[in-house]
Coordinates of C-alpha atoms and ligand atoms in Angstrom, one line a residue:
M9 CA -69.0 -9.9 144.1
G10 CA -66.6 -8.8 141.3
F11 CA -64.8 -5.5 141.2
T12 CA -66.6 -3.6 138.5
L13 CA -64.4 -1.0 136.9
T14 CA -65.2 1.1 133.9
T15 CA -63.9 3.4 131.2
P16 CA -66.4 5.9 129.7
L17 CA -68.3 4.4 126.8
Y18 CA -66.8 6.3 123.9
Y19 CA -68.8 8.2 121.3
V20 CA -68.6 6.7 117.9
N21 CA -68.6 10.0 116.1
D22 CA -64.9 9.3 115.3
R23 CA -62.2 6.7 115.5
P24 CA -60.4 6.3 118.8
H25 CA -58.1 9.1 119.7
I26 CA -55.3 9.5 122.2
G27 CA -57.7 10.7 124.9
S28 CA -59.7 7.5 124.8
V29 CA -56.5 5.5 124.7
Y30 CA -55.2 7.4 127.8
T31 CA -58.3 6.5 130.0
T32 CA -58.3 3.0 128.7
L33 CA -54.6 2.4 129.5
A34 CA -55.1 3.7 133.0
V35 CA -58.1 1.5 133.7
D36 CA -56.3 -1.5 132.1
T37 CA -53.4 -0.9 134.5
L38 CA -55.8 -0.8 137.5
A39 CA -57.7 -3.9 136.3
R40 CA -54.4 -5.9 135.9
Y41 CA -53.3 -4.8 139.4
R42 CA -56.6 -5.8 141.0
R43 CA -56.6 -9.2 139.2
L44 CA -53.0 -9.8 140.4
R45 CA -54.3 -9.1 143.9
G46 CA -56.7 -12.0 143.4
E47 CA -59.9 -9.9 143.0
S48 CA -62.4 -10.9 140.3
V49 CA -62.5 -7.8 138.2
I50 CA -65.1 -6.9 135.6
F51 CA -63.4 -4.4 133.4
V52 CA -66.1 -2.7 131.3
T53 CA -65.5 -0.6 128.2
G54 CA -67.5 0.1 125.1
C55 CA -69.2 2.6 122.8
D56 CA -72.0 5.2 123.2
E57 CA -73.8 5.0 119.9
H58 CA -77.1 7.0 120.1
G59 CA -77.9 10.7 120.0
Q60 CA -77.9 13.6 117.6
K61 CA -74.1 13.8 117.2
I62 CA -74.0 10.2 115.9
Q63 CA -77.0 10.7 113.8
R64 CA -75.5 13.7 112.1
T65 CA -72.1 12.1 111.6
A66 CA -73.8 9.2 109.9
E67 CA -75.8 11.6 107.7
Q68 CA -72.7 13.4 106.7
A69 CA -71.0 10.1 105.8
G70 CA -74.0 9.1 103.7
V71 CA -74.7 5.9 105.7
T72 CA -77.3 4.8 108.2
P73 CA -76.6 5.4 111.8
Q74 CA -76.4 1.7 112.4
Q75 CA -73.9 1.2 109.6
H76 CA -71.8 4.0 111.0
C77 CA -71.9 2.6 114.5
D78 CA -71.0 -0.8 113.4
R79 CA -68.0 0.5 111.5
I80 CA -66.6 2.7 114.3
S81 CA -67.3 0.4 117.2
A82 CA -65.4 -2.3 115.3
L83 CA -62.5 0.2 115.1
F84 CA -62.6 0.6 118.9
A85 CA -62.7 -3.1 119.5
D86 CA -59.7 -3.5 117.2
T87 CA -57.8 -0.7 118.8
W88 CA -58.2 -2.2 122.2
R89 CA -57.1 -5.6 120.9
Q90 CA -54.0 -4.1 119.3
W91 CA -53.1 -2.2 122.5
G92 CA -53.5 -5.5 124.5
I93 CA -56.3 -4.1 126.7
S94 CA -57.6 -6.7 129.1
H95 CA -61.3 -5.6 129.3
D96 CA -63.8 -8.2 130.2
R97 CA -66.8 -6.5 128.5
F98 CA -67.3 -4.4 125.5
I99 CA -70.8 -2.9 125.5
R100 CA -72.5 -1.2 122.6
T101 CA -75.5 0.9 123.5
T102 CA -77.2 -0.3 120.3
D103 CA -77.2 -3.8 121.8
P104 CA -80.9 -5.0 121.8
R105 CA -80.6 -6.1 125.5
H106 CA -79.5 -2.6 126.4
R107 CA -82.7 -1.1 125.0
A108 CA -84.7 -3.4 127.4
I109 CA -82.5 -2.5 130.4
V110 CA -82.9 1.3 129.8
Q111 CA -86.6 0.9 129.5
Q112 CA -86.9 -1.2 132.7
F113 CA -84.7 1.3 134.6
F114 CA -86.9 4.2 133.3
E115 CA -90.0 2.5 134.5
R116 CA -88.6 2.3 138.0
V117 CA -87.7 5.9 138.0
E118 CA -91.1 6.9 136.7
A119 CA -92.8 4.7 139.4
S120 CA -90.8 6.6 142.0
G121 CA -92.5 9.9 140.8
D122 CA -89.3 11.4 139.4
I123 CA -90.5 11.9 135.8
I124 CA -92.5 15.0 134.8
E125 CA -93.2 16.9 131.6
G126 CA -91.5 20.2 131.1
Q127 CA -90.3 22.8 128.7
Q128 CA -86.7 22.7 127.7
R129 CA -85.3 25.9 126.4
G130 CA -81.6 26.6 126.1
W131 CA -78.4 26.5 124.2
Y132 CA -77.2 23.0 123.3
C133 CA -73.8 21.7 122.2
V134 CA -74.3 18.7 120.0
A135 CA -70.7 17.7 120.4
C136 CA -71.0 17.6 124.2
E137 CA -74.6 16.4 123.9
E138 CA -75.3 18.8 126.8
Y139 CA -77.2 22.1 127.5
K140 CA -74.8 24.9 128.4
D141 CA -75.4 27.6 131.1
D142 CA -74.9 30.2 128.4
P143 CA -77.3 33.1 128.3
G144 CA -76.0 34.4 124.9
G145 CA -75.5 31.4 122.8
G146 CA -71.8 31.8 121.8
D147 CA -69.5 28.9 121.1
C148 CA -69.1 25.8 123.2
P149 CA -66.0 26.4 125.3
I150 CA -64.8 22.9 124.8
H151 CA -65.6 22.4 121.1
L152 CA -65.4 26.0 119.9
R153 CA -68.5 25.4 117.8
P154 CA -71.7 27.4 117.8
L155 CA -74.3 26.4 120.4
E156 CA -77.8 25.6 119.0
W157 CA -81.1 27.0 120.4
R158 CA -83.6 24.4 121.6
D159 CA -87.1 24.8 122.7
E160 CA -89.2 21.7 123.2
T161 CA -91.5 19.9 125.6
N162 CA -90.0 16.7 126.9
L163 CA -89.6 14.6 129.9
F164 CA -87.6 15.7 132.9
F165 CA -85.9 13.8 135.6
R166 CA -86.5 15.5 139.0
L167 CA -82.9 15.8 140.0
S168 CA -83.9 18.6 142.4
R169 CA -85.6 16.1 144.7
H170 CA -82.2 14.4 145.3
Q171 CA -80.3 17.5 146.5
A172 CA -79.8 16.2 150.1
A173 CA -78.9 12.7 149.0
I174 CA -76.3 13.9 146.5
E175 CA -74.8 16.3 149.0
A176 CA -74.4 13.4 151.4
L177 CA -73.0 11.1 148.7
I178 CA -70.4 13.5 147.4
S179 CA -69.1 14.3 150.8
R180 CA -68.3 10.7 151.4
P181 CA -64.5 10.3 151.6
G182 CA -63.2 8.9 148.4
F183 CA -66.4 9.1 146.4
I184 CA -65.0 11.7 144.0
R185 CA -61.2 11.7 143.4
P186 CA -58.9 13.6 143.2
D187 CA -59.9 16.2 145.8
A188 CA -59.9 19.2 143.5
R189 CA -62.5 17.5 141.4
R190 CA -64.6 16.8 144.5
R191 CA -64.6 20.5 145.3
E192 CA -65.7 21.4 141.8
V193 CA -68.7 19.1 142.1
E194 CA -69.5 20.4 145.6
N195 CA -69.6 23.9 144.3
F196 CA -71.9 22.9 141.5
V197 CA -74.2 21.0 143.8
A198 CA -74.3 23.9 146.3
G199 CA -75.7 26.1 143.5
G200 CA -78.9 23.9 143.7
L201 CA -79.7 21.0 141.5
R202 CA -82.1 21.5 138.6
D203 CA -84.3 19.0 136.9
F204 CA -82.9 18.0 133.5
S205 CA -84.6 16.7 130.4
I206 CA -84.1 13.0 129.6
S207 CA -86.0 12.7 126.4
R208 CA -86.0 14.2 122.9
V209 CA -89.0 14.5 120.6
Q210 CA -87.4 14.8 117.2
L211 CA -84.6 12.4 117.4
P212 CA -85.2 9.0 115.8
W213 CA -81.7 7.7 116.6
G214 CA -82.4 6.8 120.2
I215 CA -84.2 4.3 122.4
P216 CA -87.9 4.8 122.6
V217 CA -89.3 5.9 125.9
P218 CA -91.9 3.4 127.0
G219 CA -95.4 4.9 127.4
H220 CA -94.4 8.2 125.8
D221 CA -94.9 8.0 122.1
G222 CA -92.6 10.0 119.9
H223 CA -90.0 10.4 122.7
T224 CA -86.5 8.8 122.6
F225 CA -84.1 8.9 125.5
Y226 CA -81.5 11.6 125.8
V227 CA -78.3 10.0 125.0
W228 CA -76.7 10.4 128.4
F229 CA -79.7 8.7 130.2
D230 CA -79.2 5.7 127.9
A231 CA -75.4 5.7 127.9
L232 CA -74.8 5.6 131.7
L233 CA -77.0 2.5 131.8
G234 CA -74.5 0.9 129.5
Y235 CA -72.4 0.2 132.6
V236 CA -75.2 -1.9 133.9
T237 CA -76.1 -3.7 130.7
A238 CA -72.5 -4.6 130.3
L239 CA -72.7 -6.8 133.4
L240 CA -75.1 -9.3 131.6
E241 CA -73.4 -12.5 130.7
A242 CA -73.8 -14.0 127.2
D243 CA -76.8 -16.1 128.0
D244 CA -78.5 -13.8 130.5
P245 CA -82.0 -12.5 129.7
A246 CA -82.3 -8.7 129.2
D247 CA -83.3 -8.2 132.8
L248 CA -82.2 -5.3 134.9
S249 CA -82.2 -7.3 138.2
V250 CA -80.1 -10.0 136.6
A251 CA -77.6 -7.4 135.3
L252 CA -77.4 -5.7 138.7
A253 CA -76.8 -9.0 140.5
R254 CA -73.8 -9.7 138.3
G255 CA -71.7 -6.9 139.6
W256 CA -73.4 -3.8 140.7
P257 CA -72.6 -1.3 142.2
A258 CA -69.6 -0.4 140.1
R259 CA -66.6 0.0 142.4
L260 CA -65.1 2.8 140.2
H261 CA -65.9 4.8 137.2
V262 CA -62.8 6.3 135.6
I263 CA -63.6 9.3 133.3
G264 CA -62.3 12.6 132.0
K265 CA -63.0 15.7 134.0
D266 CA -65.4 17.0 131.3
I267 CA -68.0 14.4 132.1
L268 CA -67.7 14.4 135.9
R269 CA -71.1 15.9 136.6
F270 CA -72.8 13.2 134.7
H271 CA -71.1 10.5 136.7
A272 CA -70.9 12.1 140.1
V273 CA -74.3 13.8 140.2
Y274 CA -76.8 12.9 137.6
W275 CA -76.1 9.2 137.4
P276 CA -76.0 8.5 141.2
A277 CA -79.3 10.4 141.5
M278 CA -80.8 8.3 138.7
C279 CA -79.7 5.2 140.5
L280 CA -81.2 6.3 143.8
S281 CA -84.4 7.1 142.1
A282 CA -84.5 3.6 140.6
G283 CA -83.8 2.1 144.0
I284 CA -80.3 1.0 143.0
D285 CA -77.1 1.6 144.8
P286 CA -75.1 4.5 143.3
P287 CA -71.6 3.7 142.0
E288 CA -69.0 3.6 144.8
A289 CA -66.4 6.0 143.4
V290 CA -65.6 8.2 140.5
F291 CA -62.2 9.3 139.4
G292 CA -61.9 12.3 137.1
H293 CA -58.6 12.5 135.2
G294 CA -57.2 15.5 133.4
F295 CA -56.9 16.4 129.8
L296 CA -53.9 15.8 127.4
T297 CA -52.5 18.6 125.3
R298 CA -49.7 18.3 122.7
E299 CA -46.6 20.4 122.9
G300 CA -48.6 22.9 125.0
Q301 CA -51.6 23.1 122.6
K302 CA -55.1 21.7 122.7
M303 CA -55.2 18.7 120.5
G304 CA -57.7 18.8 117.6
K305 CA -58.2 17.7 114.1
S306 CA -58.4 21.3 112.9
L307 CA -55.0 22.0 114.6
G308 CA -53.6 18.9 112.9
N309 CA -51.7 17.9 116.0
T310 CA -53.7 14.9 117.3
L311 CA -51.7 11.8 118.2
D312 CA -53.0 8.9 116.2
P313 CA -53.0 5.8 118.3
E314 CA -52.5 3.5 115.4
R315 CA -49.5 5.5 114.2
V316 CA -48.0 5.5 117.7
L317 CA -48.5 1.8 118.0
S318 CA -47.0 0.9 114.6
R319 CA -44.0 3.2 115.3
C320 CA -43.1 2.3 118.8
G321 CA -45.5 -0.3 120.3
S322 CA -47.6 0.1 123.3
T323 CA -44.9 0.0 126.1
P324 CA -43.4 3.4 125.5
L325 CA -46.7 5.2 125.5
R326 CA -48.0 3.4 128.5
W327 CA -44.8 4.3 130.3
Y328 CA -44.8 7.9 129.2
L329 CA -48.5 8.7 129.9
L330 CA -48.7 6.9 133.2
R331 CA -45.3 7.7 134.6
D332 CA -45.0 11.3 133.6
I333 CA -48.5 12.7 134.3
R334 CA -50.0 12.5 137.7
F335 CA -53.3 10.8 137.1
G336 CA -55.9 13.4 137.7
D337 CA -53.8 16.3 136.4
D338 CA -53.7 17.7 132.9
G339 CA -50.7 16.6 131.0
D340 CA -48.7 17.8 128.0
I341 CA -47.4 15.2 125.5
Q342 CA -43.9 16.2 124.4
Q343 CA -42.1 14.0 122.0
Q344 CA -38.6 14.7 123.2
R345 CA -39.6 14.0 126.8
L346 CA -41.2 10.7 125.7
L347 CA -38.0 9.6 124.0
D348 CA -35.9 10.6 127.0
L349 CA -38.0 8.8 129.5
V350 CA -38.4 5.6 127.6
N351 CA -34.7 5.4 126.7
N352 CA -33.4 6.4 130.1
D353 CA -35.8 4.5 132.3
L354 CA -36.7 1.4 130.3
A355 CA -33.9 0.9 127.8
N356 CA -31.1 2.0 130.2
T357 CA -32.0 1.7 133.8
I358 CA -34.1 -1.5 133.6
G359 CA -33.0 -3.0 130.3
N360 CA -29.3 -2.7 130.8
L361 CA -29.5 -3.8 134.4
L362 CA -31.1 -7.0 133.4
N363 CA -28.9 -7.5 130.4
R364 CA -25.5 -7.1 132.0
T365 CA -26.5 -9.0 135.2
I366 CA -27.8 -12.0 133.3
A367 CA -24.7 -12.0 131.1
M368 CA -22.4 -12.0 134.2
A369 CA -24.5 -14.7 135.9
R370 CA -24.3 -16.9 132.8
R371 CA -20.6 -16.4 132.3
W372 CA -19.5 -17.1 135.9
F373 CA -22.2 -19.2 137.3
D374 CA -23.9 -20.8 134.4
G375 CA -27.3 -19.5 135.5
V376 CA -28.8 -18.0 138.6
P377 CA -26.0 -18.0 141.2
S378 CA -26.5 -19.8 144.6
P379 CA -26.0 -17.4 147.4
A380 CA -24.7 -18.7 150.8
A381 CA -27.8 -17.5 152.7
L382 CA -31.3 -17.5 151.3
P383 CA -33.5 -15.6 151.6
D384 CA -31.1 -12.9 152.9
L385 CA -33.7 -10.5 154.1
D386 CA -31.1 -8.2 155.6
H387 CA -29.4 -7.6 152.3
P388 CA -29.5 -3.9 151.5
L389 CA -31.4 -4.6 148.2
A390 CA -33.8 -6.9 150.0
R391 CA -34.6 -4.1 152.4
Q392 CA -34.9 -1.6 149.6
A393 CA -37.2 -4.0 147.7
A394 CA -39.5 -4.5 150.7
R395 CA -40.0 -0.7 150.9
A396 CA -40.7 -0.5 147.2
V397 CA -43.2 -3.3 147.3
E398 CA -45.1 -1.8 150.1
A399 CA -45.1 1.7 148.5
V400 CA -46.0 0.5 145.0
D401 CA -48.9 -1.6 146.1
G402 CA -50.4 1.5 147.8
H403 CA -49.8 3.7 144.8
Y404 CA -51.6 1.4 142.4
D405 CA -54.5 1.1 144.9
Q406 CA -54.7 4.9 144.8
L407 CA -54.4 5.2 141.0
A408 CA -51.0 7.0 141.6
F409 CA -49.5 5.3 138.6
D410 CA -46.7 7.9 138.3
R411 CA -45.6 7.1 141.9
A412 CA -45.8 3.3 141.3
A413 CA -43.6 3.7 138.3
A414 CA -41.1 6.0 140.1
D415 CA -40.7 3.6 143.0
A416 CA -40.3 0.6 140.9
L417 CA -37.7 2.5 138.8
E418 CA -35.9 3.6 142.0
L419 CA -35.4 -0.1 142.9
A420 CA -33.8 -0.7 139.5
A421 CA -31.6 2.3 140.0
A422 CA -30.6 1.0 143.4
A423 CA -29.7 -2.3 141.9
N424 CA -27.6 -0.5 139.3
A425 CA -25.8 1.5 142.0
Y426 CA -25.2 -1.7 144.0
L427 CA -23.5 -3.3 141.0
S428 CA -21.3 -0.2 140.5
E429 CA -20.3 -0.3 144.2
T430 CA -19.6 -4.0 144.5
A431 CA -18.0 -4.2 141.0
P432 CA -18.4 -7.9 140.5
W433 CA -16.3 -7.8 137.3
T434 CA -13.3 -7.0 139.5
A435 CA -14.2 -9.1 142.5
I436 CA -14.7 -12.3 140.4
K437 CA -11.0 -12.2 139.6
T438 CA -10.2 -13.1 143.3
P439 CA -11.3 -16.7 143.9
E440 CA -12.0 -16.2 147.6
R441 CA -14.6 -13.6 146.7
R442 CA -16.6 -15.8 144.4
D443 CA -19.2 -16.5 147.0
A444 CA -19.7 -12.9 147.7
V445 CA -20.1 -12.2 144.0
A446 CA -22.7 -15.0 143.8
G447 CA -24.6 -13.3 146.6
D448 CA -24.4 -9.9 145.0
L449 CA -25.5 -11.1 141.6
Y450 CA -28.3 -13.0 143.0
A451 CA -29.5 -10.0 144.9
V452 CA -29.3 -7.8 141.8
L453 CA -31.2 -10.3 139.7
E454 CA -33.8 -10.7 142.4
A455 CA -34.3 -7.0 142.6
G456 CA -34.6 -7.0 138.8
R457 CA -37.3 -9.7 139.0
L458 CA -39.2 -7.6 141.6
V459 CA -39.0 -4.6 139.3
G460 CA -40.6 -6.8 136.6
V461 CA -43.4 -7.9 139.0
L462 CA -44.0 -4.4 140.2
L463 CA -44.4 -3.2 136.7
A464 CA -46.7 -6.0 135.5
P465 CA -49.9 -3.9 135.8
L466 CA -48.4 -0.9 134.1
L467 CA -46.1 -2.5 131.4
P468 CA -47.5 -6.1 131.0
D469 CA -45.4 -6.9 127.9
L470 CA -42.2 -5.6 129.2
S471 CA -42.8 -7.3 132.5
A472 CA -43.6 -10.7 130.9
D473 CA -40.4 -10.5 128.8
L474 CA -38.3 -9.6 131.8
L475 CA -39.7 -12.6 133.8
V476 CA -39.1 -15.0 130.9
Q477 CA -35.5 -13.8 130.6
L478 CA -35.0 -14.6 134.3
G479 CA -36.5 -18.0 133.7
C480 CA -39.5 -17.3 136.0
P481 CA -43.0 -18.7 135.3
P482 CA -45.8 -16.3 134.2
L483 CA -47.1 -14.2 137.1
E484 CA -50.2 -15.6 138.7
G485 CA -50.6 -13.6 141.9
W486 CA -49.1 -10.5 143.4
S487 CA -48.3 -11.2 147.0
G488 CA -46.5 -14.5 146.5
A489 CA -44.4 -13.1 143.7
L490 CA -43.4 -10.1 145.7
A491 CA -41.5 -12.0 148.5
W492 CA -37.7 -11.7 148.4
G493 CA -36.0 -14.9 147.2
G494 CA -38.3 -16.0 144.4
L495 CA -35.5 -16.7 142.0
V496 CA -34.4 -20.3 142.1
P497 CA -30.6 -20.7 142.6
G498 CA -29.0 -22.8 140.0
S499 CA -31.8 -22.4 137.4
P500 CA -30.6 -21.8 133.9
L501 CA -30.6 -18.4 132.2
A502 CA -31.0 -18.0 128.5
E503 CA -28.9 -15.5 126.5
P504 CA -30.4 -12.1 127.3
H505 CA -31.9 -9.8 124.6
P506 CA -32.7 -6.1 125.0
L507 CA -35.9 -5.5 126.9
L508 CA -36.7 -2.5 124.8
Q509 CA -34.9 -1.1 121.7
R510 CA -33.8 2.5 122.1
L511 CA -36.4 4.7 120.5
E512 CA -35.2 7.0 117.8
L513 CA -37.9 9.2 116.1
E514 CA -36.8 11.5 113.4
E515 CA -40.3 12.8 112.6
P516 CA -43.1 13.9 114.9
L517 CA -45.2 11.0 116.1
Ligands
LIG29 N1 -69.9 9.1 125.4 C1 -69.5 9.9 126.5 C2 -69.3 9.1 127.7 C3 -70.4 8.3 128.2 S1 -70.1 7.3 129.5 C4 -71.5 6.6 129.9 C5 -68.2 10.7 126.1 N2 -67.5 10.1 125.2 S2 -66.2 10.7 124.5 O1 -65.7 9.8 123.6 O2 -66.4 12.0 124.0 O3 -65.1 11.0 125.6 C6 -64.7 9.9 126.4 C7 -63.6 10.3 127.3 O4 -62.4 10.7 126.6 C8 -64.0 11.4 128.2 O5 -63.7 10.9 129.5 C9 -63.1 12.5 127.9 O6 -62.7 13.2 129.0 C10 -61.9 11.8 127.3 N3 -61.1 12.7 126.5 C11 -61.4 13.3 125.3 N4 -60.4 14.1 124.9 C12 -59.4 14.0 125.8 C13 -58.1 14.6 125.9 N5 -57.6 15.4 125.0 N6 -57.3 14.2 127.0 C14 -57.8 13.2 127.9 N7 -59.0 12.7 127.8 C15 -59.9 13.2 126.9 O7 -67.9 11.7 126.7

């Protein structure tokens, strides 16, 4: 069974923004890591296209909802292509097969007695597509826009019947990460789960509820099932059991903290009701701000992914967001810090290490030097590398991308320090020390190679370039490539080029 791993399905009310890029880069990193470990990953992303928010956005743009969705979802697909995202599936909830899957799922839930009619009264945020626990009807705390009063008869999902099962599920170690988010959900659940409405009566832009004329599905009920529809392969029929057999349960949903309840409470309960395994784990990451301020169009301080990409490429932003912000915490994007980290870590520590070591190896040994002993597992850099390999592997596994980055970088720093200590540029002048220099340079190049391998999930382009410069074949697996001594003595080295140009940005990104 594959390792099914998902991003949220992004609303198509607007073009991709930096928040969607952030989640997607993180999941891409994890997907690449798991593939390198030999797992067969199904990396799902896509777009959430129904609901009132989308209907209104299309009306305002003067186009049909379908035209609007086609246009924006194409922008998402394009964005992921430009950023080199390695997803396996791109699901759109307007896909005709999805409609069938949602309806089949609903029939299972209804058959289990979990659907009742009820009166839904309350304050609704269209931007969140969610009722808020707000007695007064002020503004939505997230979108700062007025809530709207709703009073309608529709279909409810009997979430309250699943209280005990959800309590048991969320107390499972690792089901909700990080821990602080688990506690948030525990408190919410301890307050008592209430049934919630899953249909709308005056919303044409939605999937019709079978057997209930005039009702369309509440957008979240429909959207969460996108994770299942996405598992269908190209020629599969629109059949829920077929989709499930392809890769359910999801091993991990990665989402932002604002949509944690939907994933950690509502969705698992829906699955249980339909007789399906709930997802195995949910990771709720934090929110990005910009120079200390919430990002928003009205504030004019959003970071446009397209602009970032055209000005500095994907590597700097991947490095900055995943190295500097602990995944799970909120993070603040600061341009100066981005420049400093990218230039210090990537251009200097890793880039210069590679550049100068390759140059020395070419000049004195005409390629990769041949050390006297190989593999020399007692070499101080070999020992340091073994520690880094073990630690980095565990960090990726735990989505601790910042720590994976830091430990890989530390290995590069150790290799630099080793060069300074052994000063091969002086030693080479003494003919009897030539063998020692060969051993030292080999070790430094090998440490550099391992840095490249360790960074492959996080910085795929930089890693591929680094390995090419060392004359290594493209990476196929993780464990084989991580053993000390992979560089072939005597193999040629081409003239090196900088791994990353130093970033200079005069204007704000
Ligand atoms: N359509 C729903 C998800 C349905 S999943 C079956 C949705 N879409 S969204 O486009 O509004 O948000 C997608 C993700 O982007 C959310 O996880 C949200 O947390 C994330 N982000 C939106 N703004 C963000 C930041 N400023 N920073 C980090 N992530 C943010 O919700």
